[in-house]
């Protein structure tokens, strides 16, 4: 994509999409780090134990639910 060919509205849309991508990447990195540190207590093998799997699943679900709750709360304040 040649950015010099974009008009102002297209540039704004492109910038907004890139910001959203960066936010998603940051959220995935935080989720991975937080849940890994909480759920994986030893040296991982070639598969997660059932307790590790359940912990990771629950942790990720709670993290995403809280992220959505916080985003909705911020949107309602605007």
Coordinates of C-alpha atoms in Angstrom, one line a residue:
X1 CA 0.0 0.0 0.0
X2 CA 1.4 3.4 -1.0
X3 CA 0.4 5.8 1.7
X4 CA 1.0 8.8 -0.4
X5 CA -2.1 7.9 -2.5
X6 CA -4.4 7.9 0.5
X7 CA -6.7 10.9 1.2
X8 CA -7.2 12.2 4.7
X9 CA -10.3 10.0 5.4
X10 CA -8.5 6.9 4.2
X11 CA -5.4 7.7 6.2
X12 CA -7.5 8.2 9.3
X13 CA -9.2 4.8 8.7
X14 CA -5.8 3.2 8.2
X15 CA -4.4 4.7 11.4
X16 CA -7.5 3.7 13.4
X17 CA -7.2 0.1 12.1
X18 CA -3.5 0.0 13.0
X19 CA -4.2 1.3 16.5
X20 CA -6.9 -1.4 17.0
X21 CA -4.4 -4.1 15.8
X22 CA -1.8 -2.8 18.2
X23 CA -4.3 -2.9 21.1
X24 CA -5.3 -6.4 20.3
X25 CA -1.7 -7.5 20.2
X26 CA -1.0 -5.8 23.5
X27 CA -4.0 -7.5 25.1
X28 CA -3.0 -10.9 23.9
X29 CA 0.5 -10.4 25.2
X30 CA -0.8 -9.3 28.6
X31 CA -3.3 -12.2 28.8
X32 CA -0.6 -14.7 27.8
X33 CA 1.9 -13.4 30.4
X34 CA -0.6 -13.1 33.3
X35 CA -2.3 -16.5 32.7
X36 CA 1.0 -18.3 32.1
X37 CA 2.5 -17.0 35.3
X38 CA -0.6 -17.9 37.3
X39 CA -1.3 -21.3 35.8
X40 CA 2.0 -22.9 34.8
X41 CA 3.9 -23.5 38.0
X42 CA 6.5 -26.0 36.8
X43 CA 8.4 -26.8 33.6
X44 CA 5.8 -27.5 30.9
X45 CA 5.9 -30.8 29.1
X46 CA 4.7 -31.5 25.6
X47 CA 1.1 -31.1 26.8
X48 CA -0.7 -29.1 29.6
X49 CA -2.1 -31.1 32.5
X50 CA -5.8 -30.9 32.9
X51 CA -5.5 -28.5 35.8
X52 CA -3.2 -26.2 33.8
X53 CA -5.6 -26.4 30.8
X54 CA -8.6 -25.5 33.0
X55 CA -6.7 -22.7 34.8
X56 CA -5.5 -21.2 31.4
X57 CA -9.0 -21.4 30.0
X58 CA -10.7 -19.8 33.1
X59 CA -8.0 -17.2 33.3
X60 CA -8.3 -16.2 29.7
X61 CA -12.1 -16.1 29.9
X62 CA -12.0 -13.9 33.0
X63 CA -9.4 -11.6 31.5
X64 CA -11.5 -11.1 28.4
X65 CA -14.7 -10.5 30.3
X66 CA -13.0 -7.9 32.5
X67 CA -11.5 -6.2 29.5
X68 CA -15.0 -6.0 27.8
X69 CA -16.5 -4.7 31.1
X70 CA -13.8 -2.0 31.4
X71 CA -14.2 -0.9 27.7
X72 CA -18.0 -0.7 28.1
X73 CA -17.6 1.4 31.3
X74 CA -15.2 3.8 29.5
X75 CA -17.6 4.1 26.5
X76 CA -20.5 4.9 28.8
X77 CA -18.5 7.7 30.4
X78 CA -17.9 9.5 27.1

